[in-house]
Amino acid sequence: MNIEIRTDKNIQNSERLIDYVRAELNTEFQRHSERITHFSVHLSDENAHKGGADDIQCMIEARPAGLKPVVVNHRGHNIDTAIHGAIDRLKRSLEHVFEKKENPRGAPIQLKEDEVDVE
C-alpha cells in the first residue's frame, strides 16, 4: 500500500507529520490492505495565517484495486481533526464501495435456511 502525503505552502511538511498520517491510515485500513493500492493525502490551510474556524482541509484519495478512486474531504480547526474526519468519511465510503461490489443490486438474495426439527 503506497501512501503519498502533500501539503500546501501554509502547512509545514515534516517527517513527524508523514509518520503520523501513515500510522493512522495503516491502523484504520489494515483489514483492507489487500484491496487498496494507493492513498494520496493533501493537507491545506484555506486562510493561511489569518486563522479561523475549520480552515484546515484534508483531502484523501484512495485507489481500491480494480475500482474507481474514492475521494473525500474534511475541514477541521486543526490538522488532527481534519485528518481524522477525512479518515472516518473514507472508511464509510470504502465500506459502501466494497459492499456494493460484493453484493450488487441485481444479485439474487440468499436467505439463510431455518433449521426446523420435523417430528
mmCIF file of C-alpha atoms in Angstrom:
data_model
loop_
_atom_site.group_PDB
_atom_site.id
_atom_site.type_symbol
_atom_site.label_atom_id
_atom_site.label_comp_id
_atom_site.label_asym_id
_atom_site.label_seq_id
_atom_site.Cartn_x
_atom_site.Cartn_y
_atom_site.Cartn_z
ATOM 1 C CA MET A 1 0.000 0.000 0.000
ATOM 2 C CA ASN A 2 1.596 3.237 -1.208
ATOM 3 C CA ILE A 3 0.908 6.407 0.811
ATOM 4 C CA GLU A 4 1.699 9.847 -0.625
ATOM 5 C CA ILE A 5 1.379 12.970 1.548
ATOM 6 C CA ARG A 6 1.394 16.544 0.268
ATOM 7 C CA THR A 7 0.897 19.893 1.954
ATOM 8 C CA ASP A 8 0.384 23.391 0.650
ATOM 9 C CA LYS A 9 2.795 26.236 1.390
ATOM 10 C CA ASN A 10 0.980 27.153 4.611
ATOM 11 C CA ILE A 11 1.431 23.767 6.328
ATOM 12 C CA GLN A 12 4.941 22.588 7.034
ATOM 13 C CA ASN A 13 5.553 19.032 5.893
ATOM 14 C CA SER A 14 7.746 17.106 8.327
ATOM 15 C CA GLU A 15 8.803 13.520 8.991
ATOM 16 C CA ARG A 16 6.692 13.576 12.149
ATOM 17 C CA LEU A 17 3.555 14.548 10.174
ATOM 18 C CA ILE A 18 4.280 11.961 7.476
ATOM 19 C CA ASP A 19 4.821 9.196 10.050
ATOM 20 C CA TYR A 20 1.651 10.206 11.912
ATOM 21 C CA VAL A 21 -0.553 10.161 8.789
ATOM 22 C CA ARG A 22 0.912 6.846 7.602
ATOM 23 C CA ALA A 23 0.390 5.246 11.011
ATOM 24 C CA GLU A 24 -3.237 6.422 11.163
ATOM 25 C CA LEU A 25 -4.013 5.155 7.643
ATOM 26 C CA ASN A 26 -2.295 1.810 8.263
ATOM 27 C CA THR A 27 -4.184 1.359 11.533
ATOM 28 C CA GLU A 28 -7.604 2.272 10.147
ATOM 29 C CA PHE A 29 -7.335 0.401 6.838
ATOM 30 C CA GLN A 30 -5.281 -2.613 7.884
ATOM 31 C CA ARG A 31 -8.109 -5.043 7.150
ATOM 32 C CA HIS A 32 -8.405 -3.642 3.606
ATOM 33 C CA SER A 33 -4.665 -3.593 2.884
ATOM 34 C CA GLU A 34 -5.043 -6.187 0.112
ATOM 35 C CA ARG A 35 -7.800 -4.180 -1.591
ATOM 36 C CA ILE A 36 -6.290 -0.675 -1.535
ATOM 37 C CA THR A 37 -3.230 0.035 -3.655
ATOM 38 C CA HIS A 38 -2.629 3.756 -3.045
ATOM 39 C CA PHE A 39 -3.516 6.645 -0.730
ATOM 40 C CA SER A 40 -2.925 10.270 -1.622
ATOM 41 C CA VAL A 41 -3.338 12.773 1.233
ATOM 42 C CA HIS A 42 -3.338 16.535 0.689
ATOM 43 C CA LEU A 43 -3.410 18.988 3.604
ATOM 44 C CA SER A 44 -4.106 22.668 3.043
ATOM 45 C CA ASP A 45 -4.768 25.777 5.101
ATOM 46 C CA GLU A 46 -7.516 27.816 3.451
ATOM 47 C CA ASN A 47 -6.947 31.079 5.364
ATOM 48 C CA ALA A 48 -3.159 30.847 5.701
ATOM 49 C CA HIS A 49 -2.019 32.799 8.756
ATOM 50 C CA LYS A 50 -5.352 34.576 9.336
ATOM 51 C CA GLY A 51 -6.792 31.779 11.444
ATOM 52 C CA GLY A 52 -10.454 30.955 11.687
ATOM 53 C CA ALA A 53 -12.740 28.049 12.356
ATOM 54 C CA ASP A 54 -12.422 24.948 10.200
ATOM 55 C CA ASP A 55 -9.795 26.370 7.876
ATOM 56 C CA ILE A 56 -7.595 23.241 7.639
ATOM 57 C CA GLN A 57 -8.693 20.899 4.850
ATOM 58 C CA CYS A 58 -7.694 17.261 4.416
ATOM 59 C CA MET A 59 -8.381 15.546 1.107
ATOM 60 C CA ILE A 60 -7.735 11.804 0.862
ATOM 61 C CA GLU A 61 -7.899 9.806 -2.351
ATOM 62 C CA ALA A 62 -7.910 6.025 -2.052
ATOM 63 C CA ARG A 63 -7.415 3.731 -5.026
ATOM 64 C CA PRO A 64 -9.060 0.361 -4.487
ATOM 65 C CA ALA A 65 -7.702 -2.374 -6.764
ATOM 66 C CA GLY A 66 -9.869 -2.719 -9.857
ATOM 67 C CA LEU A 67 -12.263 0.093 -8.871
ATOM 68 C CA LYS A 68 -12.560 3.839 -9.410
ATOM 69 C CA PRO A 69 -10.740 6.093 -6.925
ATOM 70 C CA VAL A 70 -12.657 7.271 -3.858
ATOM 71 C CA VAL A 71 -12.064 10.885 -2.768
ATOM 72 C CA VAL A 72 -13.199 12.530 0.482
ATOM 73 C CA ASN A 73 -12.669 15.964 2.045
ATOM 74 C CA HIS A 74 -12.982 17.207 5.595
ATOM 75 C CA ARG A 75 -12.348 20.571 7.221
ATOM 76 C CA GLY A 76 -11.249 20.995 10.808
ATOM 77 C CA HIS A 77 -9.863 23.596 13.174
ATOM 78 C CA ASN A 78 -6.505 21.789 13.298
ATOM 79 C CA ILE A 79 -4.607 19.159 11.310
ATOM 80 C CA ASP A 80 -5.577 16.306 13.624
ATOM 81 C CA THR A 81 -9.346 16.869 13.378
ATOM 82 C CA ALA A 82 -9.127 17.349 9.613
ATOM 83 C CA ILE A 83 -7.209 14.077 9.160
ATOM 84 C CA HIS A 84 -9.461 12.026 11.444
ATOM 85 C CA GLY A 85 -12.619 13.476 9.918
ATOM 86 C CA ALA A 86 -11.412 12.582 6.426
ATOM 87 C CA ILE A 87 -10.390 9.080 7.542
ATOM 88 C CA ASP A 88 -13.851 8.493 9.064
ATOM 89 C CA ARG A 89 -15.534 9.620 5.848
ATOM 90 C CA LEU A 90 -13.192 7.459 3.779
ATOM 91 C CA LYS A 91 -13.920 4.383 5.906
ATOM 92 C CA ARG A 92 -17.660 4.797 5.348
ATOM 93 C CA SER A 93 -17.219 5.411 1.620
ATOM 94 C CA LEU A 94 -14.915 2.424 1.094
ATOM 95 C CA GLU A 95 -17.151 0.101 3.137
ATOM 96 C CA HIS A 96 -20.022 1.149 0.877
ATOM 97 C CA VAL A 97 -17.969 0.586 -2.296
ATOM 98 C CA PHE A 98 -16.731 -2.838 -1.163
ATOM 99 C CA GLU A 99 -20.194 -3.909 -0.014
ATOM 100 C CA LYS A 100 -21.687 -2.781 -3.310
ATOM 101 C CA LYS A 101 -19.073 -4.770 -5.236
ATOM 102 C CA GLU A 102 -19.640 -7.916 -3.171
ATOM 103 C CA ASN A 103 -23.452 -7.675 -3.225
ATOM 104 C CA PRO A 104 -24.611 -5.984 -6.428
ATOM 105 C CA ARG A 105 -28.274 -4.977 -6.668
ATOM 106 C CA GLY A 106 -29.111 -7.469 -9.395
ATOM 107 C CA ALA A 107 -27.789 -10.449 -7.466
ATOM 108 C CA PRO A 108 -30.383 -12.795 -6.031
ATOM 109 C CA ILE A 109 -30.892 -12.556 -2.313
ATOM 110 C CA GLN A 110 -29.686 -15.603 -0.477
ATOM 111 C CA LEU A 111 -31.721 -16.343 2.584
ATOM 112 C CA LYS A 112 -30.451 -18.444 5.401
ATOM 113 C CA GLU A 113 -32.456 -21.647 5.652
ATOM 114 C CA ASP A 114 -34.114 -22.134 9.008
ATOM 115 C CA GLU A 115 -33.298 -25.306 10.795
ATOM 116 C CA VAL A 116 -36.596 -26.814 11.801
ATOM 117 C CA ASP A 117 -36.945 -30.161 13.548
ATOM 118 C CA VAL A 118 -39.778 -32.068 11.948
ATOM 119 C CA GLU A 119 -41.120 -34.907 14.077
#
